[in-house]
mmCIF file of C-alpha atoms in Angstrom:
data_model
loop_
_atom_site.group_PDB
_atom_site.id
_atom_site.type_symbol
_atom_site.label_atom_id
_atom_site.label_comp_id
_atom_site.label_asym_id
_atom_site.label_seq_id
_atom_site.Cartn_x
_atom_site.Cartn_y
_atom_site.Cartn_z
ATOM 1 C CA UNK A 1219 221.775 241.899 -18.226
ATOM 2 C CA UNK A 1220 223.792 241.486 -21.409
ATOM 3 C CA UNK A 1221 222.522 239.311 -24.229
ATOM 4 C CA UNK A 1222 224.873 236.775 -25.746
ATOM 5 C CA UNK A 1223 225.331 237.195 -29.493
ATOM 6 C CA UNK A 1224 224.778 233.690 -30.898
ATOM 7 C CA UNK A 1225 225.411 234.646 -34.499
ATOM 8 C CA UNK A 1226 228.444 232.891 -35.976
ATOM 9 C CA UNK A 1227 231.513 235.074 -35.946
ATOM 10 C CA UNK A 1228 234.545 234.860 -38.205
ATOM 11 C CA UNK A 1229 237.107 232.123 -37.559
ATOM 12 C CA UNK A 1230 240.498 233.621 -36.750
ATOM 13 C CA UNK A 1231 243.579 233.095 -34.633
ATOM 14 C CA UNK A 1232 241.814 234.030 -31.394
ATOM 15 C CA UNK A 1233 238.960 231.567 -32.088
ATOM 16 C CA UNK A 1234 241.437 228.804 -32.895
ATOM 17 C CA UNK A 1235 243.390 229.488 -29.692
ATOM 18 C CA UNK A 1236 240.215 229.408 -27.566
ATOM 19 C CA UNK A 1237 239.155 226.059 -29.033
ATOM 20 C CA UNK A 1238 242.635 224.595 -28.713
ATOM 21 C CA UNK A 1239 243.094 225.453 -25.023
ATOM 22 C CA UNK A 1240 239.494 224.649 -23.992
ATOM 23 C CA UNK A 1241 239.381 222.318 -21.007
ATOM 24 C CA UNK A 1242 243.010 222.894 -20.081
ATOM 25 C CA UNK A 1243 243.351 223.518 -16.362
ATOM 26 C CA UNK A 1244 245.901 222.735 -13.682
ATOM 27 C CA UNK A 1245 243.596 220.211 -12.001
ATOM 28 C CA UNK A 1246 242.872 218.414 -15.274
ATOM 29 C CA UNK A 1247 246.550 218.355 -16.239
ATOM 30 C CA UNK A 1248 247.389 216.795 -12.880
ATOM 31 C CA UNK A 1249 244.687 214.098 -13.133
ATOM 32 C CA UNK A 1250 245.421 213.177 -16.754
ATOM 33 C CA UNK A 1251 249.192 213.168 -16.244
ATOM 34 C CA UNK A 1252 248.741 210.898 -13.241
ATOM 35 C CA UNK A 1253 246.450 208.568 -15.242
ATOM 36 C CA UNK A 1254 248.896 208.398 -18.180
ATOM 37 C CA UNK A 1255 251.792 207.727 -15.797
ATOM 38 C CA UNK A 1256 249.883 204.820 -14.261
ATOM 39 C CA UNK A 1257 249.223 203.380 -17.736
ATOM 40 C CA UNK A 1258 252.921 203.551 -18.604
ATOM 41 C CA UNK A 1259 253.817 201.914 -15.288
ATOM 42 C CA UNK A 1260 251.406 199.092 -16.072
ATOM 43 C CA UNK A 1261 252.923 198.595 -19.544
ATOM 44 C CA UNK A 1262 256.435 198.562 -18.052
ATOM 45 C CA UNK A 1263 255.339 196.048 -15.408
ATOM 46 C CA UNK A 1264 253.871 193.686 -18.010
ATOM 47 C CA UNK A 1265 256.786 194.038 -20.444
ATOM 48 C CA UNK A 1266 259.749 194.092 -18.036
ATOM 49 C CA UNK A 1267 259.061 193.564 -14.335
ATOM 50 C CA UNK A 1268 256.939 190.429 -14.775
ATOM 51 C CA UNK A 1269 259.645 188.868 -16.999
ATOM 52 C CA UNK A 1270 262.361 189.752 -14.476
ATOM 53 C CA UNK A 1271 260.299 188.172 -11.702
ATOM 54 C CA UNK A 1272 259.826 184.974 -13.722
ATOM 55 C CA UNK A 1273 263.531 184.722 -14.609
ATOM 56 C CA UNK A 1274 264.700 185.807 -11.159
ATOM 57 C CA UNK A 1275 267.254 188.293 -12.521
ATOM 58 C CA UNK A 1276 267.563 191.842 -13.803
ATOM 59 C CA UNK A 1277 267.445 192.344 -17.563
ATOM 60 C CA UNK A 1278 270.148 194.443 -19.270
ATOM 61 C CA UNK A 1279 269.154 198.016 -20.086
ATOM 62 C CA UNK A 1280 269.001 197.512 -23.847
ATOM 63 C CA UNK A 1281 266.817 194.403 -23.406
ATOM 64 C CA UNK A 1282 264.412 196.364 -21.181
ATOM 65 C CA UNK A 1283 264.172 199.059 -23.862
ATOM 66 C CA UNK A 1284 263.573 196.552 -26.657
ATOM 67 C CA UNK A 1285 260.913 194.658 -24.686
ATOM 68 C CA UNK A 1286 259.104 197.880 -23.798
ATOM 69 C CA UNK A 1287 259.360 199.141 -27.381
ATOM 70 C CA UNK A 1288 258.059 195.818 -28.713
ATOM 71 C CA UNK A 1289 255.156 195.733 -26.257
ATOM 72 C CA UNK A 1290 254.089 199.242 -27.248
ATOM 73 C CA UNK A 1291 254.352 198.625 -31.012
ATOM 74 C CA UNK A 1292 252.425 195.331 -30.752
ATOM 75 C CA UNK A 1293 249.415 197.439 -29.771
ATOM 76 C CA UNK A 1294 249.410 198.851 -33.332
ATOM 77 C CA UNK A 1295 247.968 196.940 -36.255
ATOM 78 C CA UNK A 1296 250.546 195.598 -38.795
ATOM 79 C CA UNK A 1297 250.149 198.493 -41.276
ATOM 80 C CA UNK A 1298 250.593 201.172 -38.626
ATOM 81 C CA UNK A 1299 253.431 199.195 -37.069
ATOM 82 C CA UNK A 1300 255.186 199.258 -40.449
ATOM 83 C CA UNK A 1301 254.657 203.014 -40.807
ATOM 84 C CA UNK A 1302 255.903 203.560 -37.264
ATOM 85 C CA UNK A 1303 258.965 201.394 -37.934
ATOM 86 C CA UNK A 1304 259.835 203.190 -41.170
ATOM 87 C CA UNK A 1305 259.382 206.577 -39.528
ATOM 88 C CA UNK A 1306 261.580 205.594 -36.583
ATOM 89 C CA UNK A 1307 264.289 204.226 -38.896
ATOM 90 C CA UNK A 1308 264.148 207.435 -40.971
ATOM 91 C CA UNK A 1309 264.724 209.601 -37.892
ATOM 92 C CA UNK A 1310 267.587 207.451 -36.619
ATOM 93 C CA UNK A 1311 269.206 207.172 -40.073
ATOM 94 C CA UNK A 1312 269.016 210.925 -40.668
ATOM 95 C CA UNK A 1313 270.730 211.860 -37.400
ATOM 96 C CA UNK A 1314 273.362 209.108 -37.678
ATOM 97 C CA UNK A 1315 274.252 210.040 -41.268
ATOM 98 C CA UNK A 1316 274.312 213.725 -40.320
ATOM 99 C CA UNK A 1317 276.501 212.993 -37.286
ATOM 100 C CA UNK A 1318 279.107 211.185 -39.396
ATOM 101 C CA UNK A 1319 278.920 213.861 -42.123
ATOM 102 C CA UNK A 1320 277.928 211.518 -44.931
ATOM 103 C CA UNK A 1321 274.304 212.592 -45.359
ATOM 104 C CA UNK A 1322 274.957 214.369 -48.682
ATOM 105 C CA UNK A 1323 276.353 211.175 -50.211
ATOM 106 C CA UNK A 1324 272.940 209.501 -50.063
ATOM 107 C CA UNK A 1325 270.396 210.286 -52.765
ATOM 108 C CA UNK A 1326 267.419 210.304 -50.416
ATOM 109 C CA UNK A 1327 269.315 211.617 -47.386
ATOM 110 C CA UNK A 1328 267.501 214.965 -47.328
ATOM 111 C CA UNK A 1329 264.126 213.202 -47.505
ATOM 112 C CA UNK A 1330 264.667 211.061 -44.400
ATOM 113 C CA UNK A 1331 263.724 213.730 -41.864
ATOM 114 C CA UNK A 1332 260.522 214.997 -43.579
ATOM 115 C CA UNK A 1333 259.476 211.403 -44.316
ATOM 116 C CA UNK A 1334 259.953 210.437 -40.658
ATOM 117 C CA UNK A 1335 258.047 213.505 -39.487
ATOM 118 C CA UNK A 1336 255.145 213.043 -41.915
ATOM 119 C CA UNK A 1337 254.791 209.328 -41.201
ATOM 120 C CA UNK A 1338 254.661 209.955 -37.442
ATOM 121 C CA UNK A 1339 252.240 212.855 -37.900
ATOM 122 C CA UNK A 1340 249.891 210.784 -40.086
ATOM 123 C CA UNK A 1341 250.093 207.889 -37.635
ATOM 124 C CA UNK A 1342 249.157 210.230 -34.777
ATOM 125 C CA UNK A 1343 246.166 211.612 -36.712
ATOM 126 C CA UNK A 1344 244.907 208.117 -37.552
ATOM 127 C CA UNK A 1345 245.207 207.004 -33.919
ATOM 128 C CA UNK A 1346 243.358 210.127 -32.747
ATOM 129 C CA UNK A 1347 240.543 209.545 -35.249
ATOM 130 C CA UNK A 1348 240.235 205.913 -34.183
ATOM 131 C CA UNK A 1349 240.198 206.870 -30.523
ATOM 132 C CA UNK A 1350 237.472 209.398 -31.270
ATOM 133 C CA UNK A 1351 235.383 206.727 -33.012
ATOM 134 C CA UNK A 1352 235.890 204.324 -30.102
ATOM 135 C CA UNK A 1353 234.848 207.043 -27.654
ATOM 136 C CA UNK A 1354 231.668 207.608 -29.644
ATOM 137 C CA UNK A 1355 230.897 203.885 -29.448
ATOM 138 C CA UNK A 1356 231.531 203.900 -25.691
ATOM 139 C CA UNK A 1357 229.300 206.952 -25.261
ATOM 140 C CA UNK A 1358 226.580 205.124 -27.179
ATOM 141 C CA UNK A 1359 227.053 202.068 -24.942
ATOM 142 C CA UNK A 1360 226.756 204.322 -21.888
ATOM 143 C CA UNK A 1361 223.513 205.834 -23.211
ATOM 144 C CA UNK A 1362 222.111 202.355 -23.848
ATOM 145 C CA UNK A 1363 223.110 201.163 -20.390
ATOM 146 C CA UNK A 1364 221.611 204.205 -18.688
ATOM 147 C CA UNK A 1365 218.384 203.716 -20.635
ATOM 148 C CA UNK A 1366 218.144 200.208 -19.173
ATOM 149 C CA UNK A 1367 218.315 201.454 -15.604
ATOM 150 C CA UNK A 1368 214.972 201.893 -13.835
ATOM 151 C CA UNK A 1369 213.550 205.364 -13.354
ATOM 152 C CA UNK A 1370 215.022 207.156 -10.374
ATOM 153 C CA UNK A 1371 211.699 207.133 -8.564
ATOM 154 C CA UNK A 1372 208.675 204.928 -7.905
ATOM 155 C CA UNK A 1373 205.714 206.214 -5.931
ATOM 156 C CA UNK A 1374 202.887 203.940 -4.889
ATOM 157 C CA UNK A 1375 200.273 204.379 -2.211
ATOM 158 C CA UNK A 1376 202.311 202.528 0.409
ATOM 159 C CA UNK A 1377 205.806 202.443 -1.115
ATOM 160 C CA UNK A 1378 208.390 204.959 -2.281
ATOM 161 C CA UNK A 1379 211.607 204.030 -4.073
ATOM 162 C CA UNK A 1380 214.296 206.530 -5.084
ATOM 163 C CA UNK A 1381 217.724 205.726 -6.493
ATOM 164 C CA UNK A 1382 221.120 207.162 -7.393
ATOM 165 C CA UNK A 1383 223.705 205.673 -9.795
ATOM 166 C CA UNK A 1384 227.113 206.951 -10.901
ATOM 167 C CA UNK A 1385 229.637 205.002 -12.989
ATOM 168 C CA UNK A 1386 233.369 205.369 -12.315
ATOM 169 C CA UNK A 1387 234.097 204.831 -16.014
ATOM 170 C CA UNK A 1388 232.017 205.426 -19.135
ATOM 171 C CA UNK A 1389 230.082 202.241 -18.366
ATOM 172 C CA UNK A 1390 229.816 200.306 -15.131
ATOM 173 C CA UNK A 1391 229.031 196.983 -13.505
ATOM 174 C CA UNK A 1392 226.573 198.029 -10.805
ATOM 175 C CA UNK A 1393 223.073 196.665 -11.364
ATOM 176 C CA UNK A 1394 219.930 198.222 -9.966
ATOM 177 C CA UNK A 1395 216.353 197.311 -10.807
ATOM 178 C CA UNK A 1396 212.863 197.971 -9.481
ATOM 179 C CA UNK A 1397 210.259 195.617 -10.947
ATOM 180 C CA UNK A 1398 206.541 195.845 -10.227
ATOM 181 C CA UNK A 1399 204.299 192.774 -10.471
ATOM 182 C CA UNK A 1400 200.722 191.944 -9.545
ATOM 183 C CA UNK A 1401 201.899 190.476 -6.245
ATOM 184 C CA UNK A 1402 204.298 193.242 -5.230
ATOM 185 C CA UNK A 1403 207.551 195.057 -5.964
ATOM 186 C CA UNK A 1404 211.039 193.576 -6.375
ATOM 187 C CA UNK A 1405 214.072 195.731 -5.593
ATOM 188 C CA UNK A 1406 217.359 194.263 -6.823
ATOM 189 C CA UNK A 1407 220.840 195.697 -6.375
ATOM 190 C CA UNK A 1408 224.024 193.919 -7.428
ATOM 191 C CA UNK A 1409 227.683 194.490 -8.162
ATOM 192 C CA UNK A 1410 229.430 192.568 -10.948
ATOM 193 C CA UNK A 1411 233.116 191.861 -10.273
ATOM 194 C CA UNK A 1412 235.426 194.062 -12.307
ATOM 195 C CA UNK A 1413 234.871 197.438 -13.929
ATOM 196 C CA UNK A 1414 234.416 198.959 -17.340
ATOM 197 C CA UNK A 1415 232.958 197.466 -20.500
ATOM 198 C CA UNK A 1416 233.194 193.770 -19.567
ATOM 199 C CA UNK A 1417 231.361 194.309 -16.266
ATOM 200 C CA UNK A 1418 228.779 196.503 -17.995
ATOM 201 C CA UNK A 1419 228.025 193.855 -20.636
ATOM 202 C CA UNK A 1420 227.637 191.227 -17.938
ATOM 203 C CA UNK A 1421 225.331 193.544 -16.026
ATOM 204 C CA UNK A 1422 223.095 193.990 -19.083
ATOM 205 C CA UNK A 1423 222.885 190.198 -19.546
ATOM 206 C CA UNK A 1424 222.034 189.822 -15.881
ATOM 207 C CA UNK A 1425 219.317 192.451 -16.056
ATOM 208 C CA UNK A 1426 217.672 190.775 -19.033
ATOM 209 C CA UNK A 1427 217.691 187.420 -17.262
ATOM 210 C CA UNK A 1428 216.244 188.872 -14.040
ATOM 211 C CA UNK A 1429 213.420 190.579 -15.930
ATOM 212 C CA UNK A 1430 212.609 187.389 -17.823
ATOM 213 C CA UNK A 1431 212.558 185.200 -14.680
ATOM 214 C CA UNK A 1432 210.405 187.618 -12.696
ATOM 215 C CA UNK A 1433 207.965 188.191 -15.545
ATOM 216 C CA UNK A 1434 207.593 184.459 -16.184
ATOM 217 C CA UNK A 1435 207.677 182.976 -12.662
ATOM 218 C CA UNK A 1436 207.445 185.766 -10.059
ATOM 219 C CA UNK A 1437 209.852 183.790 -7.836
ATOM 220 C CA UNK A 1438 210.809 184.332 -4.229
ATOM 221 C CA UNK A 1439 214.086 186.247 -3.764
ATOM 222 C CA UNK A 1440 215.887 182.987 -2.973
ATOM 223 C CA UNK A 1441 214.526 181.217 -6.058
ATOM 224 C CA UNK A 1442 215.648 184.169 -8.168
ATOM 225 C CA UNK A 1443 219.208 184.059 -6.843
ATOM 226 C CA UNK A 1444 219.456 180.288 -7.233
ATOM 227 C CA UNK A 1445 218.487 180.551 -10.893
ATOM 228 C CA UNK A 1446 220.975 183.373 -11.428
ATOM 229 C CA UNK A 1447 223.704 181.275 -9.802
ATOM 230 C CA UNK A 1448 222.889 178.427 -12.210
ATOM 231 C CA UNK A 1449 223.336 180.825 -15.109
ATOM 232 C CA UNK A 1450 226.641 182.240 -13.836
ATOM 233 C CA UNK A 1451 228.060 178.804 -13.030
ATOM 234 C CA UNK A 1452 226.941 177.330 -16.371
ATOM 235 C CA UNK A 1453 230.074 178.713 -18.045
ATOM 236 C CA UNK A 1454 232.997 176.906 -16.406
ATOM 237 C CA UNK A 1455 235.509 179.330 -17.945
ATOM 238 C CA UNK A 1456 233.677 182.357 -16.581
ATOM 239 C CA UNK A 1457 235.391 183.626 -13.420
ATOM 240 C CA UNK A 1458 232.871 186.415 -12.859
ATOM 241 C CA UNK A 1459 231.026 186.601 -9.566
ATOM 242 C CA UNK A 1460 228.198 188.848 -8.480
ATOM 243 C CA UNK A 1461 227.241 190.174 -5.051
ATOM 244 C CA UNK A 1462 223.679 191.338 -4.561
ATOM 245 C CA UNK A 1463 220.539 191.817 -2.497
ATOM 246 C CA UNK A 1464 216.909 191.229 -3.372
ATOM 247 C CA UNK A 1465 213.928 192.467 -1.415
ATOM 248 C CA UNK A 1466 210.312 191.687 -2.249
ATOM 249 C CA UNK A 1467 207.622 194.035 -0.932
ATOM 250 C CA UNK A 1468 204.182 192.367 -1.182
ATOM 251 C CA UNK A 1469 201.224 194.593 -1.960
ATOM 252 C CA UNK A 1470 199.111 195.521 1.089
ATOM 253 C CA UNK A 1471 201.490 193.787 3.542
ATOM 254 C CA UNK A 1472 203.508 195.271 6.395
ATOM 255 C CA UNK A 1473 206.675 193.227 5.806
ATOM 256 C CA UNK A 1474 209.241 192.436 3.123
ATOM 257 C CA UNK A 1475 211.220 189.312 2.297
ATOM 258 C CA UNK A 1476 214.938 189.791 1.907
ATOM 259 C CA UNK A 1477 218.022 187.840 0.863
ATOM 260 C CA UNK A 1478 221.701 188.743 0.537
ATOM 261 C CA UNK A 1479 224.485 187.177 -1.547
ATOM 262 C CA UNK A 1480 227.776 188.459 -0.168
ATOM 263 C CA UNK A 1481 226.734 192.075 -0.698
ATOM 264 C CA UNK A 1482 227.031 195.156 1.497
ATOM 265 C CA UNK A 1483 224.617 194.874 4.416
ATOM 266 C CA UNK A 1484 221.608 197.191 3.917
ATOM 267 C CA UNK A 1485 220.627 199.638 6.650
ATOM 268 C CA UNK A 1486 217.078 199.602 7.980
ATOM 269 C CA UNK A 1487 215.490 202.493 9.869
ATOM 270 C CA UNK A 1488 212.694 201.662 12.308
ATOM 271 C CA UNK A 1489 210.548 204.681 13.081
ATOM 272 C CA UNK A 1490 208.807 203.101 16.083
ATOM 273 C CA UNK A 1491 212.150 202.701 17.890
ATOM 274 C CA UNK A 1492 213.787 205.645 16.094
ATOM 275 C CA UNK A 1493 216.930 203.633 15.424
ATOM 276 C CA UNK A 1494 218.753 201.769 12.662
ATOM 277 C CA UNK A 1495 219.592 198.091 12.201
ATOM 278 C CA UNK A 1496 221.846 196.217 9.785
ATOM 279 C CA UNK A 1497 219.939 193.617 7.788
ATOM 280 C CA UNK A 1498 222.374 190.777 8.244
ATOM 281 C CA UNK A 1499 221.782 187.437 6.528
ATOM 282 C CA UNK A 1500 224.087 184.698 5.318
ATOM 283 C CA UNK A 1501 224.803 183.931 1.685
ATOM 284 C CA UNK A 1502 227.711 183.460 -0.739
ATOM 285 C CA UNK A 1503 228.234 185.726 -3.734
ATOM 286 C CA UNK A 1504 226.662 184.355 -6.928
ATOM 287 C CA UNK A 1505 229.143 182.364 -8.973
ATOM 288 C CA UNK A 1506 231.362 181.571 -5.983
ATOM 289 C CA UNK A 1507 229.941 178.128 -5.230
ATOM 290 C CA UNK A 1508 227.559 175.482 -6.523
ATOM 291 C CA UNK A 1509 223.825 176.140 -6.493
ATOM 292 C CA UNK A 1510 223.292 173.196 -4.144
ATOM 293 C CA UNK A 1511 225.689 174.625 -1.561
ATOM 294 C CA UNK A 1512 224.287 178.111 -2.054
ATOM 295 C CA UNK A 1513 220.779 176.782 -1.388
ATOM 296 C CA UNK A 1514 221.928 175.340 1.957
ATOM 297 C CA UNK A 1515 223.729 178.478 3.112
ATOM 298 C CA UNK A 1516 221.524 181.289 1.799
ATOM 299 C CA UNK A 1517 219.359 182.708 4.583
ATOM 300 C CA UNK A 1518 215.915 184.161 3.883
ATOM 301 C CA UNK A 1519 214.645 186.776 6.314
ATOM 302 C CA UNK A 1520 211.444 188.739 6.764
ATOM 303 C CA UNK A 1521 211.313 192.189 8.331
ATOM 304 C CA UNK A 1522 208.422 194.356 9.401
ATOM 305 C CA UNK A 1523 207.981 197.433 7.220
ATOM 306 C CA UNK A 1524 205.573 199.867 8.778
ATOM 307 C CA UNK A 1525 204.690 203.485 7.981
ATOM 308 C CA UNK A 1526 207.727 205.719 8.515
ATOM 309 C CA UNK A 1527 210.257 202.884 8.054
ATOM 310 C CA UNK A 1528 213.023 202.997 5.424
ATOM 311 C CA UNK A 1529 215.737 200.702 4.100
ATOM 312 C CA UNK A 1530 218.869 201.708 2.175
ATOM 313 C CA UNK A 1531 220.626 199.348 -0.253
ATOM 314 C CA UNK A 1532 224.040 200.336 -1.639
ATOM 315 C CA UNK A 1533 227.139 199.014 -3.411
ATOM 316 C CA UNK A 1534 230.664 199.176 -2.030
ATOM 317 C CA UNK A 1535 231.430 202.196 -4.202
ATOM 318 C CA UNK A 1536 229.579 204.277 -1.594
ATOM 319 C CA UNK A 1537 231.222 203.210 1.644
ATOM 320 C CA UNK A 1538 234.663 202.773 -0.002
ATOM 321 C CA UNK A 1539 234.691 206.203 -1.692
ATOM 322 C CA UNK A 1540 237.800 208.171 -0.697
ATOM 323 C CA UNK A 1541 238.654 211.852 -0.431
ATOM 324 C CA UNK A 1542 241.892 213.676 -1.275
ATOM 325 C CA UNK A 1543 243.396 212.533 2.056
ATOM 326 C CA UNK A 1544 242.690 208.893 1.114
ATOM 327 C CA UNK A 1545 240.121 208.629 3.913
ATOM 328 C CA UNK A 1546 237.228 206.216 3.394
ATOM 329 C CA UNK A 1547 233.634 207.408 3.514
ATOM 330 C CA UNK A 1548 232.723 204.401 5.665
ATOM 331 C CA UNK A 1549 229.582 202.647 6.820
ATOM 332 C CA UNK A 1550 229.357 204.765 9.995
ATOM 333 C CA UNK A 1551 228.490 207.888 7.988
ATOM 334 C CA UNK A 1552 225.768 206.019 6.122
ATOM 335 C CA UNK A 1553 224.256 204.738 9.375
ATOM 336 C CA UNK A 1554 224.396 208.197 10.914
ATOM 337 C CA UNK A 1555 222.550 209.700 7.963
ATOM 338 C CA UNK A 1556 219.857 207.019 8.209
ATOM 339 C CA UNK A 1557 219.489 207.658 11.938
ATOM 340 C CA UNK A 1558 218.933 211.359 11.270
ATOM 341 C CA UNK A 1559 216.883 211.288 8.068
ATOM 342 C CA UNK A 1560 215.453 207.739 7.981
ATOM 343 C CA UNK A 1561 211.873 208.838 8.655
ATOM 344 C CA UNK A 1562 211.801 211.211 5.676
ATOM 345 C CA UNK A 1563 210.753 210.489 2.100
ATOM 346 C CA UNK A 1564 212.987 208.258 -0.032
ATOM 347 C CA UNK A 1565 213.956 211.114 -2.362
ATOM 348 C CA UNK A 1566 215.035 213.270 0.575
ATOM 349 C CA UNK A 1567 217.133 210.475 2.085
ATOM 350 C CA UNK A 1568 218.907 209.816 -1.219
ATOM 351 C CA UNK A 1569 219.532 213.552 -1.610
ATOM 352 C CA UNK A 1570 221.104 213.734 1.857
ATOM 353 C CA UNK A 1571 223.393 210.772 1.163
ATOM 354 C CA UNK A 1572 224.400 212.175 -2.224
ATOM 355 C CA UNK A 1573 225.129 215.615 -0.768
ATOM 356 C CA UNK A 1574 227.154 214.115 2.079
ATOM 357 C CA UNK A 1575 229.195 211.993 -0.327
ATOM 358 C CA UNK A 1576 229.911 214.910 -2.667
ATOM 359 C CA UNK A 1577 231.032 217.077 0.243
ATOM 360 C CA UNK A 1578 233.285 214.310 1.546
ATOM 361 C CA UNK A 1579 235.094 213.415 -1.711
ATOM 362 C CA UNK A 1580 235.330 217.000 -2.984
ATOM 363 C CA UNK A 1581 237.039 217.113 -6.381
ATOM 364 C CA UNK A 1582 238.186 213.471 -6.246
ATOM 365 C CA UNK A 1583 236.521 211.221 -8.822
ATOM 366 C CA UNK A 1584 235.157 207.926 -7.416
ATOM 367 C CA UNK A 1585 237.312 204.920 -8.304
ATOM 368 C CA UNK A 1586 234.336 202.543 -8.294
ATOM 369 C CA UNK A 1587 230.714 202.673 -9.391
ATOM 370 C CA UNK A 1588 228.469 204.272 -6.763
ATOM 371 C CA UNK A 1589 224.874 203.048 -6.545
ATOM 372 C CA UNK A 1590 222.320 203.283 -3.757
ATOM 373 C CA UNK A 1591 218.560 203.122 -3.469
ATOM 374 C CA UNK A 1592 216.126 203.848 -0.654
ATOM 375 C CA UNK A 1593 212.728 202.219 -0.055
ATOM 376 C CA UNK A 1594 210.375 204.080 2.272
ATOM 377 C CA UNK A 1595 206.884 203.383 3.520
ATOM 378 C CA UNK A 1596 205.153 206.768 3.860
ATOM 379 C CA UNK A 1597 203.107 207.569 6.946
ATOM 380 C CA UNK A 1598 199.395 207.730 6.359
#
């Protein structure tokens, strides 16, 4: 076995080339080119297509160009917009003056091209540095968010909990929590509408509120959701809604209390019958209706939870995950896995679901956050 020489070597052309081309691959080029194309399509839609739809007529070509150019430059701050404008004018002026053969008659004619090039180059460097700083801030936000998630596992004498969480972007809006109290264990899973930073911030606020309510009042699952709905509905301008499930597992009891608010239906494995059931119960998503109406329509259920039984909670990022053929993972696969492995330990079940999902999607990155957790009562 060869030993890698970790001493610093000289920095030359070969080293520079290796650093410059690092990460470049056909697959990555394809993904990033596709992502950039989608961004440009979105900008064009906002700047041109939406205006054409409002006016009910096609815009002239030069108007389309000017609107698109304006929309792109408005994303720069005023100073950079000025530099970009001067650089663009310098390029255009140089080639027009050169085309008509009058460039030499202008005192600063020969300086137009280098000025345009340097201004664009400096603008590019500044934008890259700013993007790098923003990425560092997002990475920090991701680390903070991940630190707020519960540990992947909880092992008690009569209860096992194991979880998996993957964000589609740097930060995500899926919420998962396992909270132990003197009376028992709460398992909460939720999905905040939207993706990215806004959903992640809302998720963090939600988590703090849930922890505070449980620590102070130790409410029933229904009481918890009603208080959360009050909080979400308190801001009339807030259009966010949250789907979720809460299960409470009392200490030294053979049942759990469960409630669902418009979320994916959990799958329960019953060892005695060696079969699976969907834990259906009625309930609107939080933030969709008034607390009074939610109270009337939210259904509380209790289920037996005996040794060997398991229950799987998950967000729609799992069942809606797609492979390269645009096929959906689907609820049937999840049920089948629970039928086969439902009697095993929670960690094993989560591992089987994760492995199955990874095999199914292959090299395709999930478009939505994927979160699932399994609660298992071990056999004595």
